[in-house]
Short mmCIF file of C-alpha atoms in Angstrom, two decimals:
data_model
loop_
_atom_site.label_atom_id
_atom_site.label_comp_id
_atom_site.label_asym_id
_atom_site.label_seq_id
_atom_site.Cartn_x
_atom_site.Cartn_y
_atom_site.Cartn_z
CA MET W 1 0.00 0.00 0.00
CA ALA W 2 1.61 3.25 -1.16
CA LEU W 3 1.47 6.73 0.38
CA TYR W 4 0.95 9.84 -1.73
CA LEU W 5 0.89 13.57 -1.03
CA THR W 6 -1.83 15.38 -2.94
CA LYS W 7 -1.48 18.70 -4.65
CA PRO W 8 -3.47 21.54 -2.98
CA ILE W 9 -7.24 20.99 -3.00
CA ASN W 10 -9.89 23.64 -2.36
CA ILE W 11 -12.17 22.69 0.55
CA PRO W 12 -15.20 24.83 1.52
CA ILE W 13 -15.27 26.26 5.03
CA GLY W 14 -17.35 23.91 7.19
CA ALA W 15 -17.16 20.99 4.75
CA SER W 16 -17.87 17.51 6.16
CA GLU W 17 -15.36 14.66 6.05
CA GLN W 18 -17.47 13.03 3.34
CA GLU W 19 -17.25 16.17 1.21
CA ALA W 20 -13.50 16.40 1.77
CA LEU W 21 -13.07 12.75 0.73
CA ARG W 22 -15.19 13.36 -2.37
CA ARG W 23 -12.96 16.25 -3.40
CA ILE W 24 -9.80 14.28 -2.67
CA SER W 25 -10.92 11.34 -4.80
CA LYS W 26 -11.96 13.67 -7.62
CA SER W 27 -8.58 15.42 -7.57
CA LEU W 28 -6.74 12.09 -7.57
CA ASN W 29 -9.03 10.61 -10.19
CA VAL W 30 -9.70 7.52 -8.08
CA LYS W 31 -12.84 6.19 -6.44
CA PRO W 32 -13.42 6.96 -2.76
CA SER W 33 -13.52 3.21 -2.12
CA GLN W 34 -9.95 2.95 -3.46
CA ILE W 35 -8.66 5.27 -0.73
CA ASP W 36 -7.78 3.13 2.28
CA ASP W 37 -6.72 5.98 4.54
CA TRP W 38 -6.16 9.71 4.38
CA ARG W 39 -5.13 12.52 6.69
CA LEU W 40 -4.64 16.25 6.50
CA HIS W 41 -1.08 17.30 5.73
CA LYS W 42 -1.30 21.12 5.48
CA ARG W 43 -4.13 23.62 5.55
CA SER W 44 -4.17 27.33 4.73
CA VAL W 45 -6.90 29.93 4.24
CA ASP W 46 -7.62 31.50 0.85
CA ALA W 47 -9.53 34.73 1.48
CA ARG W 48 -8.94 36.49 -1.82
CA ASP W 49 -12.63 36.13 -2.67
CA LYS W 50 -14.39 37.53 0.41
CA SER W 51 -17.68 35.97 -0.71
CA ALA W 52 -16.20 32.47 -0.80
CA VAL W 53 -13.39 32.13 1.75
CA ARG W 54 -12.07 28.58 1.64
CA PHE W 55 -9.41 26.25 2.90
CA VAL W 56 -6.61 25.03 0.66
CA CYS W 57 -5.50 21.60 1.81
CA SER W 58 -3.03 18.89 0.96
CA TYR W 59 -3.48 15.32 2.19
CA VAL W 60 -1.44 12.18 2.70
CA VAL W 61 -3.40 9.36 1.04
CA GLN W 62 -2.92 5.60 1.23
CA THR W 63 -4.05 3.71 -1.85
CA ASP W 64 -3.19 0.86 -4.20
CA ALA W 65 -4.39 2.91 -7.15
CA ILE W 66 -2.13 5.13 -9.26
CA PRO W 67 -3.47 8.64 -8.52
CA SER W 68 -3.23 11.86 -10.49
CA ASN W 69 -2.12 15.19 -8.99
CA ALA W 70 -0.06 13.51 -6.28
CA ALA W 71 3.52 12.57 -5.53
CA ALA W 72 5.00 9.68 -3.59
CA TYR W 73 5.19 10.52 0.12
CA ARG W 74 7.98 9.45 2.42
CA PRO W 75 7.26 9.80 6.17
CA GLN W 76 9.52 12.27 7.94
CA VAL W 77 11.97 11.27 10.67
CA ASN W 78 12.39 12.58 14.21
CA VAL W 79 16.16 12.48 14.82
CA LEU W 80 15.62 12.48 18.59
CA ASN W 81 14.13 9.00 18.33
CA SER W 82 17.49 7.52 17.28
CA VAL W 83 20.37 9.49 18.75
CA PRO W 84 23.86 7.97 18.90
CA LYS W 85 24.79 6.55 22.30
CA LEU W 86 28.20 7.90 23.24
CA ALA W 87 30.52 6.32 25.80
CA THR W 88 31.93 9.55 27.16
CA ASP W 89 32.45 11.44 30.38
CA LYS W 90 32.60 14.82 28.62
CA ARG W 91 30.82 17.73 30.27
CA CYS W 92 28.85 20.29 28.29
CA VAL W 93 27.49 23.58 29.60
CA VAL W 94 24.55 25.07 27.69
CA VAL W 95 24.16 28.80 28.28
CA GLY W 96 20.50 29.78 27.87
CA ALA W 97 17.22 27.87 28.19
CA GLY W 98 15.44 29.14 25.08
CA PRO W 99 14.57 26.95 22.07
CA ALA W 100 18.17 26.54 20.88
CA GLY W 101 19.50 25.68 24.32
CA LEU W 102 16.68 23.32 25.24
CA PHE W 103 16.83 21.32 22.01
CA ALA W 104 20.62 21.14 22.10
CA ALA W 105 20.51 19.97 25.71
CA LEU W 106 17.83 17.37 24.99
CA TYR W 107 19.81 15.86 22.12
CA LEU W 108 23.07 15.73 24.05
CA VAL W 109 21.64 14.22 27.25
CA LYS W 110 20.04 11.51 25.17
CA CYS W 111 23.49 10.88 23.66
CA GLY W 112 24.88 10.40 27.16
CA LEU W 113 26.76 13.64 27.80
CA ASP W 114 26.85 15.33 31.19
CA VAL W 115 24.83 18.48 30.43
CA THR W 116 24.17 21.50 32.63
CA VAL W 117 21.85 24.24 31.37
CA ILE W 118 22.56 27.65 32.90
CA GLU W 119 19.77 30.24 32.72
CA ARG W 120 20.03 33.77 34.11
CA GLY W 121 16.26 33.95 34.53
CA SER W 122 13.94 31.87 36.70
CA ASP W 123 12.14 28.59 36.19
CA ILE W 124 8.81 29.06 34.45
CA ALA W 125 6.47 29.34 37.45
CA GLN W 126 8.63 31.91 39.21
CA ARG W 127 9.27 33.69 35.92
CA GLU W 128 5.56 34.01 35.20
CA GLY W 129 5.04 35.57 38.62
CA LYS W 130 7.78 38.12 38.04
CA VAL W 131 6.58 39.00 34.55
CA ASN W 132 2.97 39.40 35.63
CA GLY W 133 4.11 41.49 38.59
CA PHE W 134 5.96 43.83 36.22
CA PHE W 135 2.97 44.02 33.88
CA GLY W 136 0.87 45.01 36.88
CA GLY W 137 3.11 47.93 37.79
CA GLY W 138 5.82 46.26 39.85
CA GLN W 139 9.57 46.51 39.58
CA LEU W 140 11.54 45.18 36.61
CA ASP W 141 13.86 42.24 37.30
CA GLU W 142 16.71 42.73 34.82
CA ASN W 143 17.55 39.02 34.87
CA CYS W 144 14.02 37.59 34.73
CA ASN W 145 11.48 39.18 32.40
CA VAL W 146 9.94 38.77 28.94
CA GLN W 147 13.44 38.21 27.52
CA PHE W 148 15.07 35.95 30.14
CA GLY W 149 13.98 32.76 31.90
CA LEU W 150 13.00 29.19 31.02
CA GLY W 151 11.65 29.15 27.47
CA GLY W 152 13.47 32.29 26.34
CA ALA W 153 11.74 35.27 24.76
CA GLY W 154 9.39 32.95 22.85
CA ALA W 155 7.64 31.83 26.04
CA PHE W 156 5.99 35.27 26.29
CA SER W 157 4.99 35.74 22.66
CA ASP W 158 2.42 34.44 20.23
CA GLY W 159 4.39 31.22 19.95
CA LYS W 160 4.51 31.47 16.18
CA LEU W 161 6.15 28.53 14.43
CA THR W 162 6.41 29.97 10.94
CA THR W 163 9.93 30.03 9.55
CA GLY W 164 11.70 31.00 6.37
CA THR W 165 14.25 28.24 6.83
CA SER W 166 14.10 24.84 5.16
CA SER W 167 15.49 21.88 7.07
CA PRO W 168 14.49 18.25 7.61
CA LEU W 169 14.99 18.97 11.33
CA ILE W 170 11.84 21.11 11.35
CA TYR W 171 9.78 17.93 11.60
CA THR W 172 11.74 16.88 14.69
CA VAL W 173 11.04 20.24 16.32
CA PHE W 174 7.30 20.08 15.61
CA ASP W 175 7.00 16.44 16.62
CA GLU W 176 8.74 17.14 19.93
CA LEU W 177 6.66 20.26 20.60
CA VAL W 178 3.49 18.18 20.24
CA ARG W 179 4.99 15.54 22.51
CA PHE W 180 5.60 18.22 25.15
CA GLY W 181 2.08 19.64 24.93
CA ALA W 182 1.65 21.80 21.84
CA PRO W 183 -1.70 21.50 20.01
CA ARG W 184 -1.59 18.86 17.28
CA ASP W 185 -2.85 21.35 14.71
CA ILE W 186 0.65 22.86 14.51
CA LEU W 187 1.49 19.83 12.35
CA THR W 188 -1.07 20.78 9.71
CA SER W 189 -1.55 24.56 9.88
CA ALA W 190 0.21 26.71 7.29
CA LEU W 191 0.52 29.38 10.00
CA PRO W 192 1.13 27.31 13.14
CA HIS W 193 1.26 28.85 16.58
CA ILE W 194 1.18 27.58 20.17
CA GLY W 195 0.22 30.59 22.27
CA THR W 196 1.94 31.79 25.41
CA ASP W 197 -0.56 30.01 27.67
CA LYS W 198 0.38 26.61 26.21
CA LEU W 199 4.08 27.39 25.87
CA LYS W 200 4.57 27.73 29.63
CA PRO W 201 3.59 24.15 30.56
CA LEU W 202 5.31 22.93 27.37
CA VAL W 203 8.75 24.25 28.38
CA ALA W 204 8.24 22.82 31.88
CA ASN W 205 7.63 19.40 30.32
CA MET W 206 10.74 19.79 28.19
CA ARG W 207 12.77 20.74 31.26
CA ASP W 208 11.52 17.62 33.04
CA ARG W 209 12.43 15.39 30.10
CA ILE W 210 15.99 16.75 30.04
CA ILE W 211 16.29 16.17 33.81
CA SER W 212 14.93 12.61 33.44
CA HIS W 213 17.89 11.85 31.13
CA GLY W 214 20.38 13.19 33.66
CA GLY W 215 20.54 16.84 32.65
CA LYS W 216 20.81 19.61 35.24
CA PHE W 217 19.46 23.18 35.34
CA LEU W 218 20.84 26.18 37.18
CA PHE W 219 18.20 28.93 37.22
CA ASP W 220 18.67 32.51 38.43
CA THR W 221 22.30 32.05 37.47
CA ALA W 222 24.08 34.45 35.13
CA VAL W 223 27.18 33.54 33.14
CA THR W 224 29.53 36.43 33.85
CA ASP W 225 32.72 35.23 32.14
CA PHE W 226 34.26 32.49 30.03
CA SER W 227 37.37 30.54 31.03
CA VAL W 228 39.67 30.43 28.01
CA SER W 229 43.11 28.81 27.93
CA ASP W 230 45.31 28.78 24.82
CA GLY W 231 42.30 29.58 22.63
CA VAL W 232 40.12 26.82 24.11
CA VAL W 233 37.10 27.37 26.35
CA THR W 234 37.39 25.39 29.56
CA GLY W 235 34.34 26.53 31.47
CA VAL W 236 32.30 29.51 32.63
CA GLU W 237 32.12 31.85 35.58
CA ILE W 238 28.65 32.19 37.10
CA ASN W 239 26.89 34.51 39.51
CA ALA W 240 24.17 32.73 41.48
CA ASN W 241 22.47 35.19 43.84
CA GLY W 242 25.71 37.07 44.39
CA GLU W 243 27.90 33.99 44.80
CA ILE W 244 30.64 33.75 42.16
CA LYS W 245 31.69 30.25 41.07
CA ARG W 246 33.49 28.60 38.19
CA ILE W 247 32.14 25.57 36.38
CA SER W 248 34.53 23.53 34.26
CA ALA W 249 33.34 22.15 30.94
CA ASP W 250 34.76 20.37 27.93
CA PHE W 251 32.29 22.18 25.66
CA VAL W 252 30.13 25.28 25.94
CA ILE W 253 27.06 25.84 23.77
CA LEU W 254 26.20 29.53 23.84
CA ALA W 255 22.45 29.93 23.25
CA CYS W 256 21.99 33.14 25.20
CA GLY W 257 19.27 34.86 23.12
CA HIS W 258 19.29 38.19 21.31
CA SER W 259 19.08 40.36 24.44
CA ALA W 260 22.12 39.10 26.37
CA ARG W 261 24.10 42.27 25.71
CA ASP W 262 26.51 41.84 28.61
CA THR W 263 27.31 38.31 27.43
CA PHE W 264 28.13 39.57 23.93
CA GLN W 265 30.52 42.16 25.33
CA THR W 266 32.19 39.71 27.71
CA LEU W 267 32.69 37.15 24.96
CA TYR W 268 34.17 39.79 22.66
CA SER W 269 36.64 40.82 25.37
CA ARG W 270 37.75 37.17 25.51
CA GLY W 271 38.71 37.24 21.85
CA ALA W 272 35.71 35.73 20.08
CA ASP W 273 35.30 36.75 16.45
CA MET W 274 32.09 38.76 16.16
CA SER W 275 30.55 41.17 13.69
CA PHE W 276 27.67 43.60 13.36
CA LYS W 277 24.48 42.00 11.99
CA PRO W 278 21.71 43.98 10.26
CA PHE W 279 18.35 43.99 12.04
CA ALA W 280 15.19 46.09 12.08
CA VAL W 281 13.54 48.63 14.37
CA GLY W 282 10.19 50.36 14.44
CA LEU W 283 6.88 50.55 16.22
CA ARG W 284 4.05 48.19 17.09
CA ILE W 285 0.65 48.87 15.49
CA GLU W 286 -2.58 47.77 17.13
CA HIS W 287 -6.14 47.47 15.76
CA GLU W 288 -9.37 46.05 17.02
CA ARG W 289 -9.42 42.34 16.22
CA GLU W 290 -12.82 42.64 14.57
CA PHE W 291 -11.45 45.25 12.18
CA ILE W 292 -8.61 42.97 11.02
CA ASN W 293 -10.98 39.99 10.74
CA LYS W 294 -13.37 41.93 8.52
CA ALA W 295 -10.54 43.36 6.45
CA GLN W 296 -9.03 39.94 5.81
CA TYR W 297 -12.08 37.65 5.69
CA GLY W 298 -14.88 40.03 4.70
CA GLU W 299 -18.16 40.67 6.50
CA LEU W 300 -19.60 37.25 5.66
CA PHE W 301 -16.77 35.15 7.14
CA ALA W 302 -15.29 37.53 9.75
CA SER W 303 -16.85 35.66 12.68
CA HIS W 304 -16.99 32.15 11.21
CA ARG W 305 -16.35 29.54 13.91
CA ASP W 306 -13.94 27.56 11.70
CA LEU W 307 -11.66 30.53 11.08
CA GLY W 308 -9.29 31.79 13.73
CA SER W 309 -8.42 35.43 14.26
CA ALA W 310 -7.04 36.85 11.03
CA SER W 311 -3.40 37.65 10.44
CA TYR W 312 -1.61 39.65 7.77
CA LYS W 313 1.83 40.07 6.26
CA LEU W 314 2.79 43.40 4.73
CA VAL W 315 5.97 44.44 2.92
CA ASN W 316 7.06 47.72 1.33
CA ASN W 317 10.29 48.45 -0.53
CA CYS W 318 11.08 52.04 0.40
CA PRO W 319 12.54 54.47 -2.19
CA ASP W 320 15.78 54.79 -0.19
CA GLY W 321 16.42 51.04 -0.52
CA ARG W 322 15.37 50.00 2.97
CA GLY W 323 12.66 47.44 3.55
CA CYS W 324 9.67 47.97 5.81
CA TYR W 325 7.54 45.03 6.85
CA SER W 326 5.15 43.67 9.45
CA PHE W 327 6.79 41.39 11.98
CA CYS W 328 5.58 39.07 14.75
CA MET W 329 1.88 39.58 13.99
CA CYS W 330 -0.26 38.64 17.01
CA PRO W 331 -3.94 38.15 16.13
CA GLY W 332 -6.19 38.56 19.15
CA GLY W 333 -3.22 39.46 21.33
CA THR W 334 -1.73 42.21 23.45
CA VAL W 335 1.20 44.60 23.29
CA VAL W 336 3.52 43.71 26.16
CA ALA W 337 6.23 45.41 28.20
CA ALA W 338 9.36 43.58 27.04
CA SER W 339 12.04 45.63 28.81
CA SER W 340 15.12 43.91 30.19
CA GLU W 341 17.11 46.96 31.32
CA LEU W 342 16.21 49.61 33.87
CA GLU W 343 14.74 52.86 32.54
CA ALA W 344 14.62 51.47 28.99
CA LEU W 345 11.35 50.65 27.25
CA VAL W 346 10.76 47.88 24.71
CA VAL W 347 7.47 46.52 23.38
CA ASN W 348 6.59 43.17 21.86
CA GLY W 349 3.43 41.19 21.09
CA MET W 350 1.87 38.20 22.85
CA SER W 351 -1.18 35.98 22.25
CA ASP W 352 -2.81 33.03 23.94
CA TYR W 353 -3.62 29.98 21.83
CA ALA W 354 -7.25 31.07 21.45
CA ARG W 355 -6.20 34.48 20.10
CA ASN W 356 -9.42 35.99 21.42
CA ALA W 357 -8.23 39.24 23.02
CA PRO W 358 -10.05 42.39 21.77
CA ASN W 359 -7.10 43.70 19.71
CA SER W 360 -4.61 42.40 17.17
CA ASN W 361 -1.12 43.82 16.77
CA SER W 362 2.15 43.52 14.90
CA ALA W 363 5.45 45.32 14.64
CA ILE W 364 6.04 47.58 11.65
CA VAL W 365 9.81 47.72 11.30
CA VAL W 366 12.48 49.10 8.98
CA THR W 367 15.77 47.36 8.22
CA VAL W 368 19.01 49.03 9.31
CA ASN W 369 22.56 48.18 8.25
CA ALA W 370 26.03 49.24 9.30
CA ASP W 371 26.08 52.27 6.97
CA ASP W 372 22.75 53.43 8.41
CA LEU W 373 24.02 53.31 11.97
CA ALA W 374 27.20 55.16 11.06
CA ALA W 375 25.06 57.86 9.41
CA PHE W 376 22.86 58.03 12.53
CA GLY W 377 25.96 58.65 14.66
CA TYR W 378 26.39 55.24 16.34
CA GLY W 379 29.69 54.29 14.75
CA LYS W 380 30.50 51.33 12.56
CA ASP W 381 31.77 48.55 14.77
CA VAL W 382 30.58 45.27 16.29
CA PHE W 383 28.38 46.96 18.90
CA SER W 384 26.95 49.90 16.92
CA GLY W 385 23.62 48.10 16.68
CA LEU W 386 23.55 47.39 20.39
CA ARG W 387 24.18 51.07 21.16
CA PHE W 388 21.43 52.09 18.74
CA GLN W 389 18.93 49.69 20.32
CA ARG W 390 19.77 50.86 23.83
CA ASP W 391 19.52 54.55 22.88
CA LEU W 392 16.08 54.07 21.28
CA GLU W 393 14.83 52.19 24.33
CA ARG W 394 16.01 54.90 26.73
CA LYS W 395 14.44 57.59 24.55
CA ALA W 396 11.16 55.66 24.51
CA TYR W 397 11.24 55.42 28.30
CA GLY W 398 11.68 59.18 28.56
CA LEU W 399 9.06 59.92 25.91
CA GLY W 400 6.52 57.91 27.89
CA GLY W 401 7.27 59.90 31.01
CA GLY W 402 8.99 57.11 32.95
CA ASN W 403 7.71 54.13 34.97
CA TYR W 404 7.62 52.04 31.76
CA VAL W 405 4.61 53.96 30.43
CA ALA W 406 4.66 53.54 26.65
CA PRO W 407 4.55 56.45 24.17
CA CYS W 408 1.72 56.09 21.64
CA GLN W 409 0.39 57.90 18.58
CA ASN W 410 -2.39 57.24 16.11
CA ALA W 411 -0.91 55.92 12.86
CA ALA W 412 -2.70 58.56 10.76
CA ASP W 413 -1.25 61.30 12.97
CA PHE W 414 2.22 59.76 12.68
CA ILE W 415 1.92 59.95 8.89
CA ALA W 416 0.72 63.57 9.11
CA ASP W 417 3.35 64.40 11.77
CA VAL W 418 0.80 65.90 14.14
CA PRO W 419 0.03 65.12 17.80
CA SER W 420 -2.85 62.78 18.65
CA ALA W 421 -5.63 64.27 20.77
CA SER W 422 -6.84 60.81 21.87
CA ALA W 423 -6.12 57.17 21.05
CA VAL W 424 -8.15 55.81 18.13
CA ILE W 425 -8.60 52.47 19.96
CA THR W 426 -8.22 51.24 23.53
CA PRO W 427 -4.58 50.16 23.88
CA SER W 428 -3.65 46.81 25.43
CA TYR W 429 -0.17 47.75 26.72
CA PRO W 430 -0.35 46.86 30.43
CA ARG W 431 1.55 49.69 32.13
CA GLY W 432 -0.33 52.60 30.59
CA ILE W 433 0.34 54.89 27.65
CA GLN W 434 1.30 58.50 27.04
CA LEU W 435 0.34 60.18 23.77
CA ALA W 436 3.49 61.53 22.14
CA ASN W 437 5.02 62.29 18.77
CA LEU W 438 6.81 59.05 17.93
CA ARG W 439 8.65 60.73 15.07
CA SER W 440 10.84 62.37 17.69
CA LEU W 441 11.90 58.93 18.89
CA LEU W 442 13.40 57.58 15.68
CA PRO W 443 15.94 58.91 13.17
CA LYS W 444 14.22 60.94 10.47
CA ALA W 445 15.05 58.44 7.73
CA ILE W 446 13.39 55.61 9.70
CA SER W 447 10.35 57.75 10.60
CA ASP W 448 9.91 58.77 6.97
CA ASP W 449 10.11 55.15 5.80
CA LEU W 450 7.58 54.11 8.44
CA ALA W 451 5.21 56.94 7.47
CA SER W 452 5.35 56.20 3.74
CA SER W 453 4.96 52.46 4.40
CA LEU W 454 1.96 52.99 6.69
CA ALA W 455 0.32 55.05 3.94
CA TYR W 456 1.08 52.26 1.47
CA PHE W 457 -0.30 49.60 3.83
CA ASN W 458 -3.44 51.73 4.25
CA GLY W 459 -4.17 50.93 0.62
CA LYS W 460 -3.41 47.24 1.00
CA ILE W 461 -5.72 46.89 4.03
CA LYS W 462 -8.27 49.67 3.79
CA GLY W 463 -8.18 51.71 6.99
CA PHE W 464 -4.97 50.11 8.28
CA ALA W 465 -3.45 53.48 9.19
CA ASP W 466 -6.77 55.27 9.79
CA TYR W 467 -7.74 52.92 12.63
CA GLY W 468 -4.32 51.89 13.95
CA LEU W 469 -2.53 52.92 17.14
CA LEU W 470 1.28 52.92 17.26
CA THR W 471 3.29 52.08 20.38
CA GLY W 472 7.05 52.47 20.74
CA VAL W 473 9.57 51.12 20.56
CA GLU W 474 10.26 47.75 18.88
CA THR W 475 14.00 47.01 18.81
CA ARG W 476 14.47 43.31 19.59
CA THR W 477 13.55 41.90 16.18
CA SER W 478 16.80 39.91 16.04
CA SER W 479 20.33 39.93 17.36
CA PRO W 480 22.41 43.00 16.44
CA VAL W 481 25.58 40.87 16.39
CA ARG W 482 26.76 37.62 14.88
CA ILE W 483 29.24 35.38 16.69
CA THR W 484 31.35 33.92 13.91
CA ARG W 485 31.55 30.17 13.70
CA GLY W 486 33.33 27.81 11.34
CA ASP W 487 32.26 24.73 9.43
CA GLY W 488 32.05 22.63 12.59
CA PHE W 489 29.81 25.24 14.28
CA GLN W 490 32.64 26.28 16.60
CA SER W 491 33.76 29.81 17.38
CA ASN W 492 37.39 30.70 16.83
CA ILE W 493 37.52 29.95 20.57
CA ARG W 494 37.64 26.19 20.26
CA ASN W 495 34.98 24.04 21.94
CA LEU W 496 32.68 27.08 22.11
CA TYR W 497 29.55 26.55 20.00
CA PRO W 498 27.42 29.68 19.37
CA ALA W 499 23.81 28.74 18.61
CA GLY W 500 20.40 30.20 17.97
CA GLU W 501 19.06 33.69 17.63
CA GLY W 502 21.49 35.37 20.01
CA ALA W 503 24.45 34.05 18.03
CA GLY W 504 22.94 35.53 14.87
CA TYR W 505 22.05 32.27 13.13
CA ALA W 506 18.29 32.07 13.66
CA GLY W 507 15.14 34.13 14.03
CA GLY W 508 12.18 32.74 15.95
CA ILE W 509 11.30 29.57 17.82
CA VAL W 510 11.62 27.02 15.02
CA SER W 511 14.84 28.21 13.39
CA SER W 512 16.43 28.59 16.84
CA ALA W 513 15.43 25.07 17.84
CA VAL W 514 16.72 23.71 14.52
CA ASP W 515 20.02 25.51 15.00
CA GLY W 516 20.35 24.11 18.50
CA LEU W 517 19.84 20.61 17.11
CA ARG W 518 22.37 21.19 14.32
CA VAL W 519 25.00 22.31 16.79
CA ALA W 520 24.31 19.39 19.14
CA MET W 521 24.43 16.88 16.28
CA ALA W 522 27.75 18.31 15.08
CA LEU W 523 29.21 17.99 18.58
CA ALA W 524 27.92 14.44 18.95
CA LYS W 525 29.36 13.49 15.56
CA ARG W 526 32.72 14.91 16.63
CA LEU W 527 32.67 12.69 19.72
CA GLY W 528 31.28 9.61 17.98
#
């Protein structure tokens, strides 16, 4: 009995299984009775015709017949189900408990290595308490917040699993995420997401699995230095509640995330090859969820029970050569306080799995490169991007009036460069907002690109700027540095393996997890 993957098939919203099977058999040019089994492979929404929104689906079909419009299907492999067993007493320290660190640690403990994961933030329950306390008006913990703690920055996000990368390891990541508690529909959705509410127990389950294989975790423990001897890393220095210790290690996987600025600077001082990496900055735009649903699905399907909250993806090529695009779109979500440094303000987006909050939001960001930052007055070196990020965040804090109150402006007023008298919608940012001119926050070239792009997007989604509220500032789109690594994934400091988004080799949950696996597999192969 052979397996086949169908070409995309149009399926009406609300169609029964019998209707889906009828359409599958018609597309394959076989009788329904000749199909022994079938399952959904991928599903997306086609809303180009607002009067007939539909699903576009592909299926894996089992049949003895020779079908049309299908290709032979080979089941994908989860590499964590067959890791090499290594007879070794080597010790590996993994710095950071985000997706890259967790997947690298899981692979290596299953191989038999002695693995210790060091995380500057707290375990997930304590972290959630600290984050919610900050959202409610409490003090910021610089080591435990939206950026730092078990699960990394992704644990307080929409939990999007879309990725521009292509790797056979993506299946392993998805299969493991389901095993640890993610909804099974991530395996079939064209725009998969987990939601922050489901990510928190998921990372706890992943932590427990690593521990069950002999792995160890040190939470509330910051790596403050790297022990390097003759160009080889031999361990790390840690600060655990004020107590300084050294931990020896044969290998160090550095998966510290894109906000570990002190770690970047320490590593550079130890001689690691690093370079500036282009990234993007901008503002977060927020609309009422119902507005986005109607704009994307039309009046007829906007509230259909089989359609989730609508998303969008917008791109504009600006006349000056920069790109402006929507980023980290959170349907039915909230704008969150994502600061990790005192008196510096950063925003991000977050959604639960249900995506049923009153508003939807996304970042609207503009790319910046080394020449841009030199022109803006931030120099042209490894840390010019870091300085730019930090300066924008401090300006945003001041523009909001302090206490992590966020500066806001109606998108139409931003385009017109005039103050807003009142917010066009009720904002979701938890620590309060202050109406301000956000053009004063950003370099003129970036503000102008944002304004022209918002006007352009207003034509793509009618009313996008007219009914949108901007909140500043969005700076943590990706790492502003890249830690150079060679063919074997090592830094020029031998036995040091930079991994994930912080190292500059990934962007988002899936690509970070994949990179963590790649690094771990390379290390295991070296030892095998």
